Amino acid sequence: MKLNTKSRYAVMALADMAVFSRDNAVSLRDISLRQGISLLYLEQIFLKLKKNNIVKSVRGINGGYILIKTPKELKILDILLALDQKVKTVGCKKDSKKSCNGKSTKCITHNFWDELDFHINSFFENKKLSDLLKNKEARH
Amino acid sequence: MKLNTKSRYAVMALADMAVFSRDNAVSLRDISLRQGISLLYLEQIFLKLKKNNIVKSVRGINGGYILIKTPKELKILDILLALDQKVKTVGCKKDSKKSCNGKSTKCITHNFWDELDFHINSFFENKKLSDLLKNKEARH
DNA sequence: CAAAAACTTGACTATTTTAGTCGGGTATAT
DNA sequence: ATATACCCGACTAAAATAGTCAAGTTTTTG
Ligand code: FES
Ligand code: FES
């Protein structure tokens, strides 16, 4: 039950941007240095964030990335979805013919996992990027 | 963000037991046949369930496993914990010196992941095995 | 214009985790 | 006795993860 680092770094990097940007673009190099994330890895992550309209890019010198939505509007769920991280705790497809057990009927636990997924999804749906920043001063 | 099959099968198998046992032991062979889970895999899973006092075993002919608690009392969380599935969405240890980023201070997103873990944990804490069985008749 | 900063993209790889299997046990009811 | 069923450690193939590399393109600035 682990979140992958890509998603974690994505949230981390966007939180960093929310803190350090005032309309100006934030370069991945800066994020990399501040958050200790590999620059090459960040590039890969931001590619997806860009494709999914979470950020837009500014090329050339003094370039970087800019959040498209404000931190108050940006749902954490949007970030996860951008990285193909559907919240799906088990592999069973809702629509598909095949259930998790390969049979045509749903297994005894199916509804439970659906509930779980919904529960987690709601959390990510309701949390905004700005919520992450709130208790920042509480630490260190 | 996937649950592993071991945990899923464990919940599935225990739900099966809750349905098919009336004080008598349920053999893994029966569970295997009913739920379509490999017998060998089930053995591995039940070994852990036994070690963690979720079930007790009866050896020999007509043997099998018996739930220690009633389905009403058995938390899903207990099942997951038995399989070493702590709900810990990121690798950062709360107590350890090292944070997720290797620095001494907590990263900007740390509190958020803590909240997430708590949110998911609560779900598993409040759900009982019996809750899984409720809407069984709603299907098929 | 030239050079440097910074984004763009696909492919590639080492490591780790997962999802099992295998083999050889031991206990017990009939 | 013997079949049934639990016990347990070790092993492995396959998939996922985390991250790197190479080779660009675009834009700003001196
Ligand atoms: S059939 Fe959907 S989880 Fe098993
Ligand atoms: S998640 Fe704990 S320091 Fe980053």
Short mmCIF file of C-alpha atoms (C1' of nucleotides) and ligand atoms in Angstrom, two decimals:
data_model
loop_
_atom_site.label_atom_id
_atom_site.label_comp_id
_atom_site.label_asym_id
_atom_site.label_seq_id
_atom_site.Cartn_x
_atom_site.Cartn_y
_atom_site.Cartn_z
CA MET A 1 0.00 0.00 0.00
CA LYS A 2 2.65 2.46 -1.04
CA LEU A 3 2.39 5.49 -3.19
CA ASN A 4 5.16 5.59 -5.77
CA THR A 5 7.87 8.18 -5.61
CA LYS A 6 6.81 9.79 -8.84
CA SER A 7 3.52 10.87 -7.35
CA ARG A 8 5.14 11.89 -4.12
CA TYR A 9 7.80 13.95 -5.88
CA ALA A 10 5.16 15.52 -8.09
CA VAL A 11 3.19 16.74 -5.11
CA MET A 12 6.38 17.84 -3.42
CA ALA A 13 7.60 19.76 -6.44
CA LEU A 14 4.30 21.49 -7.00
CA ALA A 15 4.14 22.45 -3.35
CA ASP A 16 7.60 23.90 -3.75
CA MET A 17 6.41 25.92 -6.72
CA ALA A 18 3.44 27.19 -4.80
CA VAL A 19 5.77 28.51 -2.14
CA PHE A 20 8.45 29.99 -4.34
CA SER A 21 6.64 31.39 -7.32
CA ARG A 22 5.03 34.77 -7.70
CA ASP A 23 3.88 34.55 -11.30
CA ASN A 24 7.45 33.90 -12.38
CA ALA A 25 8.51 30.55 -13.77
CA VAL A 26 10.30 28.15 -11.44
CA SER A 27 13.12 26.15 -12.97
CA LEU A 28 13.41 22.44 -12.33
CA ARG A 29 17.01 23.05 -11.34
CA ASP A 30 15.85 25.17 -8.41
CA ILE A 31 13.26 22.64 -7.33
CA SER A 32 15.82 19.89 -7.61
CA LEU A 33 18.23 21.76 -5.36
CA ARG A 34 15.65 22.81 -2.78
CA GLN A 35 13.84 19.48 -2.53
CA GLY A 36 16.70 17.12 -3.20
CA ILE A 37 15.04 15.40 -6.15
CA SER A 38 17.03 14.26 -9.16
CA LEU A 39 16.76 16.83 -11.95
CA LEU A 40 16.48 14.14 -14.59
CA TYR A 41 13.66 12.51 -12.70
CA LEU A 42 11.87 15.80 -12.28
CA GLU A 43 12.01 16.35 -16.01
CA GLN A 44 10.21 13.09 -16.57
CA ILE A 45 7.59 14.01 -14.02
CA PHE A 46 6.98 17.50 -15.31
CA LEU A 47 6.55 16.18 -18.80
CA LYS A 48 3.45 14.43 -17.60
CA LEU A 49 2.28 17.34 -15.51
CA LYS A 50 2.52 19.50 -18.57
CA LYS A 51 0.69 17.07 -20.83
CA ASN A 52 -2.11 16.99 -18.30
CA ASN A 53 -2.38 20.75 -17.97
CA ILE A 54 -1.21 21.03 -14.41
CA VAL A 55 1.66 23.31 -15.37
CA LYS A 56 2.78 25.23 -18.41
CA SER A 57 6.37 25.69 -19.47
CA VAL A 58 8.44 28.71 -20.38
CA ARG A 59 11.48 27.88 -22.45
CA GLY A 60 14.86 29.51 -22.69
CA ILE A 61 16.85 31.35 -20.11
CA ASN A 62 14.92 32.22 -16.95
CA GLY A 63 12.41 29.68 -18.10
CA GLY A 64 10.75 27.04 -16.02
CA TYR A 65 7.27 25.96 -15.13
CA ILE A 66 4.21 27.80 -13.91
CA LEU A 67 1.16 26.42 -12.18
CA ILE A 68 -1.92 26.73 -14.35
CA LYS A 69 -4.38 26.76 -11.48
CA THR A 70 -3.90 28.49 -8.16
CA PRO A 71 -2.89 26.28 -5.23
CA LYS A 72 -6.36 26.82 -3.81
CA GLU A 73 -7.96 25.36 -6.90
CA LEU A 74 -5.55 22.55 -7.65
CA LYS A 75 -6.77 19.24 -6.33
CA ILE A 76 -4.23 16.67 -5.25
CA LEU A 77 -6.27 14.14 -7.20
CA ASP A 78 -5.51 16.04 -10.41
CA ILE A 79 -1.81 15.63 -9.73
CA LEU A 80 -2.07 11.91 -9.16
CA LEU A 81 -4.20 11.39 -12.23
CA ALA A 82 -1.61 13.23 -14.29
CA LEU A 83 0.88 10.55 -13.35
CA ASP A 84 -1.48 7.69 -14.21
CA GLN A 85 -1.96 7.01 -10.55
CA LYS A 86 -5.57 6.08 -10.51
CA VAL A 87 -6.60 5.19 -7.02
CA LYS A 88 -7.38 1.57 -7.61
CA THR A 89 -6.34 -0.60 -4.72
CA VAL A 90 -7.05 -3.86 -6.52
CA GLY A 91 -6.67 -4.80 -10.14
CA CYS A 92 -10.27 -5.74 -10.77
CA LYS A 93 -11.78 -3.61 -13.49
CA LYS A 94 -15.27 -2.41 -12.81
CA ASP A 95 -16.42 -2.55 -16.40
CA SER A 96 -14.42 -5.45 -17.77
CA LYS A 97 -15.82 -8.93 -18.21
CA LYS A 98 -13.02 -10.37 -16.14
CA SER A 99 -13.10 -9.95 -12.42
CA CYS A 100 -10.08 -10.21 -10.22
CA ASN A 101 -10.53 -13.94 -9.97
CA GLY A 102 -11.04 -14.48 -13.65
CA LYS A 103 -14.66 -15.45 -13.14
CA SER A 104 -17.67 -13.69 -14.54
CA THR A 105 -19.18 -12.92 -11.15
CA LYS A 106 -17.70 -10.41 -8.78
CA CYS A 107 -15.78 -11.85 -5.87
CA ILE A 108 -17.01 -11.66 -2.31
CA THR A 109 -14.78 -8.71 -1.47
CA HIS A 110 -15.35 -6.64 -4.57
CA ASN A 111 -17.74 -4.13 -3.09
CA PHE A 112 -15.44 -3.58 -0.18
CA TRP A 113 -12.52 -2.56 -2.38
CA ASP A 114 -14.78 -0.26 -4.29
CA GLU A 115 -15.69 1.43 -1.05
CA LEU A 116 -12.05 1.70 -0.12
CA ASP A 117 -11.14 3.27 -3.43
CA PHE A 118 -13.95 5.75 -3.05
CA HIS A 119 -12.81 6.63 0.44
CA ILE A 120 -9.26 7.35 -0.67
CA ASN A 121 -10.36 9.14 -3.80
CA SER A 122 -12.51 11.47 -1.78
CA PHE A 123 -9.54 12.42 0.30
CA PHE A 124 -7.47 13.37 -2.73
CA GLU A 125 -10.45 15.05 -4.32
CA ASN A 126 -11.05 17.34 -1.39
CA LYS A 127 -7.47 18.25 -0.63
CA LYS A 128 -6.04 21.18 -2.48
CA LEU A 129 -2.40 22.03 -2.97
CA SER A 130 -2.88 25.01 -0.69
CA ASP A 131 -3.87 22.70 2.15
CA LEU A 132 -0.36 21.33 2.13
CA LEU A 133 1.16 24.69 2.80
CA LYS A 134 -0.95 25.68 5.76
CA ASN A 135 0.94 24.10 8.61
CA LYS A 136 4.29 24.63 6.99
CA GLU A 137 5.37 27.02 9.72
CA ALA A 138 4.51 24.46 12.37
CA ARG A 139 7.71 22.65 11.55
CA HIS A 140 11.35 23.61 12.09
CA MET B 1 -1.35 2.71 -4.92
CA LYS B 2 -2.15 -0.94 -5.03
CA LEU B 3 -2.85 -3.37 -2.30
CA ASN B 4 -0.91 -6.57 -2.77
CA THR B 5 -2.66 -9.81 -3.57
CA LYS B 6 -1.64 -11.40 -0.32
CA SER B 7 -3.71 -8.95 1.65
CA ARG B 8 -6.54 -9.15 -0.78
CA TYR B 9 -6.58 -12.94 -0.72
CA ALA B 10 -6.38 -12.92 3.05
CA VAL B 11 -9.48 -10.79 3.35
CA MET B 12 -11.19 -12.88 0.71
CA ALA B 13 -10.35 -16.15 2.40
CA LEU B 14 -11.44 -14.97 5.81
CA ALA B 15 -14.68 -13.69 4.37
CA ASP B 16 -15.17 -17.12 2.85
CA MET B 17 -14.62 -18.71 6.23
CA ALA B 18 -17.09 -16.37 7.84
CA VAL B 19 -19.70 -17.52 5.37
CA PHE B 20 -19.00 -21.23 5.38
CA SER B 21 -18.07 -22.08 8.94
CA ARG B 22 -20.32 -22.95 11.83
CA ASP B 23 -17.72 -23.65 14.51
CA ASN B 24 -16.20 -26.34 12.32
CA ALA B 25 -12.78 -25.90 10.80
CA VAL B 26 -12.59 -24.82 7.16
CA SER B 27 -9.86 -26.44 5.09
CA LEU B 28 -7.67 -24.39 2.81
CA ARG B 29 -8.50 -26.82 0.06
CA ASP B 30 -12.15 -25.79 0.23
CA ILE B 31 -11.32 -22.11 0.29
CA SER B 32 -8.96 -22.62 -2.61
CA LEU B 33 -11.67 -24.27 -4.68
CA ARG B 34 -14.40 -21.82 -3.79
CA GLN B 35 -12.40 -18.64 -4.21
CA GLY B 36 -10.01 -19.73 -6.92
CA ILE B 37 -6.88 -19.00 -4.94
CA SER B 38 -3.82 -21.22 -5.19
CA LEU B 39 -3.68 -23.65 -2.28
CA LEU B 40 0.06 -23.22 -1.88
CA TYR B 41 -0.34 -19.48 -1.70
CA LEU B 42 -3.12 -19.79 0.83
CA GLU B 43 -0.89 -21.87 3.06
CA GLN B 44 1.67 -19.11 3.11
CA ILE B 45 -0.97 -16.55 3.94
CA PHE B 46 -2.60 -18.57 6.70
CA LEU B 47 0.72 -19.20 8.32
CA LYS B 48 0.90 -15.49 8.98
CA LEU B 49 -2.72 -15.22 9.99
CA LYS B 50 -2.10 -17.94 12.51
CA LYS B 51 1.06 -16.38 13.90
CA ASN B 52 -0.86 -13.18 14.42
CA ASN B 53 -3.80 -14.83 16.15
CA ILE B 54 -6.39 -14.19 13.51
CA VAL B 55 -7.11 -17.89 13.10
CA LYS B 56 -6.26 -21.09 14.88
CA SER B 57 -5.56 -24.38 13.17
CA VAL B 58 -6.84 -27.91 13.57
CA ARG B 59 -4.52 -30.53 12.16
CA GLY B 60 -5.20 -33.90 10.65
CA ILE B 61 -8.14 -35.19 8.74
CA ASN B 62 -11.14 -32.87 8.76
CA GLY B 63 -8.79 -30.20 9.98
CA GLY B 64 -8.55 -26.66 8.81
CA TYR B 65 -8.71 -23.19 10.27
CA ILE B 66 -11.11 -21.44 12.59
CA LEU B 67 -11.59 -17.73 13.11
CA ILE B 68 -10.54 -16.68 16.60
CA LYS B 69 -12.76 -13.63 16.73
CA THR B 70 -16.27 -13.36 15.40
CA PRO B 71 -16.65 -11.57 12.05
CA LYS B 72 -18.33 -8.73 13.94
CA GLU B 73 -15.24 -8.23 16.07
CA LEU B 74 -12.53 -8.81 13.52
CA LYS B 75 -11.19 -5.56 12.10
CA ILE B 76 -9.92 -5.53 8.56
CA LEU B 77 -6.94 -3.62 9.89
CA ASP B 78 -5.96 -6.63 11.98
CA ILE B 79 -5.86 -8.75 8.87
CA LEU B 80 -3.65 -6.34 7.01
CA LEU B 81 -1.29 -5.94 9.93
CA ALA B 82 -0.94 -9.70 10.13
CA LEU B 83 0.51 -9.61 6.62
CA ASP B 84 2.97 -6.80 7.41
CA GLN B 85 0.82 -4.41 5.46
CA LYS B 86 1.18 -1.32 7.55
CA VAL B 87 -0.71 1.50 5.95
CA LYS B 88 2.24 3.68 5.13
CA THR B 89 1.83 5.43 1.83
CA VAL B 90 5.33 6.84 1.80
CA GLY B 91 8.57 5.40 3.08
CA CYS B 92 9.40 8.17 5.52
CA LYS B 93 9.64 6.87 9.04
CA LYS B 94 8.07 9.04 11.66
CA ASP B 95 10.61 8.30 14.36
CA SER B 96 13.78 7.79 12.36
CA LYS B 97 16.46 10.45 11.99
CA LYS B 98 16.25 10.18 8.24
CA SER B 99 13.32 11.72 6.47
CA CYS B 100 12.19 10.68 3.06
CA ASN B 101 14.63 13.08 1.47
CA GLY B 102 17.56 12.05 3.63
CA LYS B 103 17.59 15.38 5.40
CA SER B 104 17.08 15.94 9.09
CA THR B 105 14.04 18.15 8.66
CA LYS B 106 10.73 16.86 7.48
CA CYS B 107 9.88 17.59 3.88
CA ILE B 108 7.17 20.00 2.85
CA THR B 109 4.66 17.23 2.20
CA HIS B 110 5.29 15.11 5.26
CA ASN B 111 2.27 16.15 7.26
CA PHE B 112 0.05 15.57 4.30
CA TRP B 113 1.09 11.93 3.94
CA ASP B 114 0.60 11.44 7.63
CA GLU B 115 -2.95 12.68 7.24
CA LEU B 116 -3.50 10.37 4.32
CA ASP B 117 -2.22 7.38 6.24
CA PHE B 118 -4.49 8.23 9.12
CA HIS B 119 -7.44 8.56 6.81
CA ILE B 120 -6.91 5.13 5.27
CA ASN B 121 -6.08 3.53 8.58
CA SER B 122 -9.33 4.75 10.04
CA PHE B 123 -11.20 3.07 7.26
CA PHE B 124 -9.59 -0.29 7.92
CA GLU B 125 -9.92 0.19 11.64
CA ASN B 126 -13.64 0.75 11.51
CA LYS B 127 -14.52 -1.92 9.00
CA LYS B 128 -15.19 -5.36 10.36
CA LEU B 129 -15.19 -8.62 8.49
CA SER B 130 -18.93 -8.82 8.95
CA ASP B 131 -19.34 -5.58 7.02
CA LEU B 132 -18.08 -7.37 3.95
CA LEU B 133 -20.81 -9.93 4.07
CA LYS B 134 -23.74 -7.58 4.37
CA ASN B 135 -24.45 -6.81 0.75
CA LYS B 136 -23.42 -10.22 -0.44
CA GLU B 137 -26.95 -11.01 -1.50
CA ALA B 138 -27.07 -7.85 -3.57
CA ARG B 139 -24.97 -9.58 -6.19
CA HIS B 140 -25.70 -12.48 -8.48
"C1'" DC C 1 25.16 35.98 -33.92
"C1'" DA C 2 26.75 32.79 -30.46
"C1'" DA C 3 26.42 30.68 -26.27
"C1'" DA C 4 24.09 29.26 -22.36
"C1'" DA C 5 20.05 28.16 -19.84
"C1'" DA C 6 16.30 25.45 -19.65
"C1'" DC C 7 12.68 22.61 -21.50
"C1'" DT C 8 11.59 17.92 -24.62
"C1'" DT C 9 11.48 13.21 -25.54
"C1'" DG C 10 12.15 8.41 -26.02
"C1'" DA C 11 14.73 4.71 -24.73
"C1'" DC C 12 17.30 2.15 -21.59
"C1'" DT C 13 18.64 -0.29 -17.14
"C1'" DA C 14 19.60 -1.79 -12.43
"C1'" DT C 15 17.17 -2.85 -8.44
"C1'" DT C 16 13.41 -4.20 -5.83
"C1'" DT C 17 9.04 -6.15 -5.10
"C1'" DT C 18 5.54 -9.29 -6.11
"C1'" DA C 19 3.28 -13.36 -6.68
"C1'" DG C 20 3.69 -17.15 -6.51
"C1'" DT C 21 5.96 -22.43 -6.48
"C1'" DC C 22 8.58 -26.31 -4.49
"C1'" DG C 23 10.09 -29.72 -1.40
"C1'" DG C 24 10.04 -31.83 2.43
"C1'" DG C 25 8.24 -32.05 6.56
"C1'" DT C 26 4.50 -33.06 11.08
"C1'" DA C 27 0.05 -34.06 13.38
"C1'" DT C 28 -4.27 -36.59 13.68
"C1'" DA C 29 -8.80 -38.92 12.66
"C1'" DT C 30 -10.47 -43.05 10.96
"C1'" DA D 1 -1.51 -47.50 8.25
"C1'" DT D 2 -2.69 -44.08 5.58
"C1'" DA D 3 -4.85 -40.23 3.77
"C1'" DT D 4 -5.77 -35.60 4.84
"C1'" DA D 5 -4.39 -31.32 6.03
"C1'" DC D 6 -1.42 -28.09 8.38
"C1'" DC D 7 3.78 -26.38 8.76
"C1'" DC D 8 7.79 -23.91 7.12
"C1'" DG D 9 11.85 -22.25 4.74
"C1'" DA D 10 13.81 -21.47 0.46
"C1'" DC D 11 13.55 -20.43 -4.16
"C1'" DT D 12 12.30 -17.99 -8.66
"C1'" DA D 13 10.18 -15.80 -12.78
"C1'" DA D 14 8.05 -11.79 -13.91
"C1'" DA D 15 6.65 -7.20 -13.26
"C1'" DA D 16 7.08 -2.64 -11.40
"C1'" DT D 17 9.93 1.03 -9.81
"C1'" DA D 18 13.19 4.54 -9.68
"C1'" DG D 19 16.15 6.69 -12.05
"C1'" DT D 20 19.68 7.62 -15.94
"C1'" DC D 21 21.19 8.74 -20.61
"C1'" DA D 22 21.55 10.71 -25.06
"C1'" DA D 23 20.27 13.76 -28.16
"C1'" DG D 24 17.70 17.07 -29.09
"C1'" DT D 25 14.81 22.22 -29.41
"C1'" DT D 26 13.75 26.85 -27.96
"C1'" DT D 27 14.61 31.29 -26.20
"C1'" DT D 28 17.18 34.96 -23.87
"C1'" DT D 29 21.01 37.76 -23.44
"C1'" DG D 30 25.66 39.64 -24.25
S1 FES E 1 -14.21 -9.41 -8.45
FE1 FES E 1 -13.69 -7.34 -8.20
S2 FES E 1 -12.27 -7.40 -6.57
FE2 FES E 1 -12.71 -9.51 -6.91
S1 FES E 2 7.48 12.41 3.84
FE1 FES E 2 8.44 12.63 5.77
S2 FES E 2 10.06 14.01 5.32
FE2 FES E 2 9.17 13.69 3.38
#
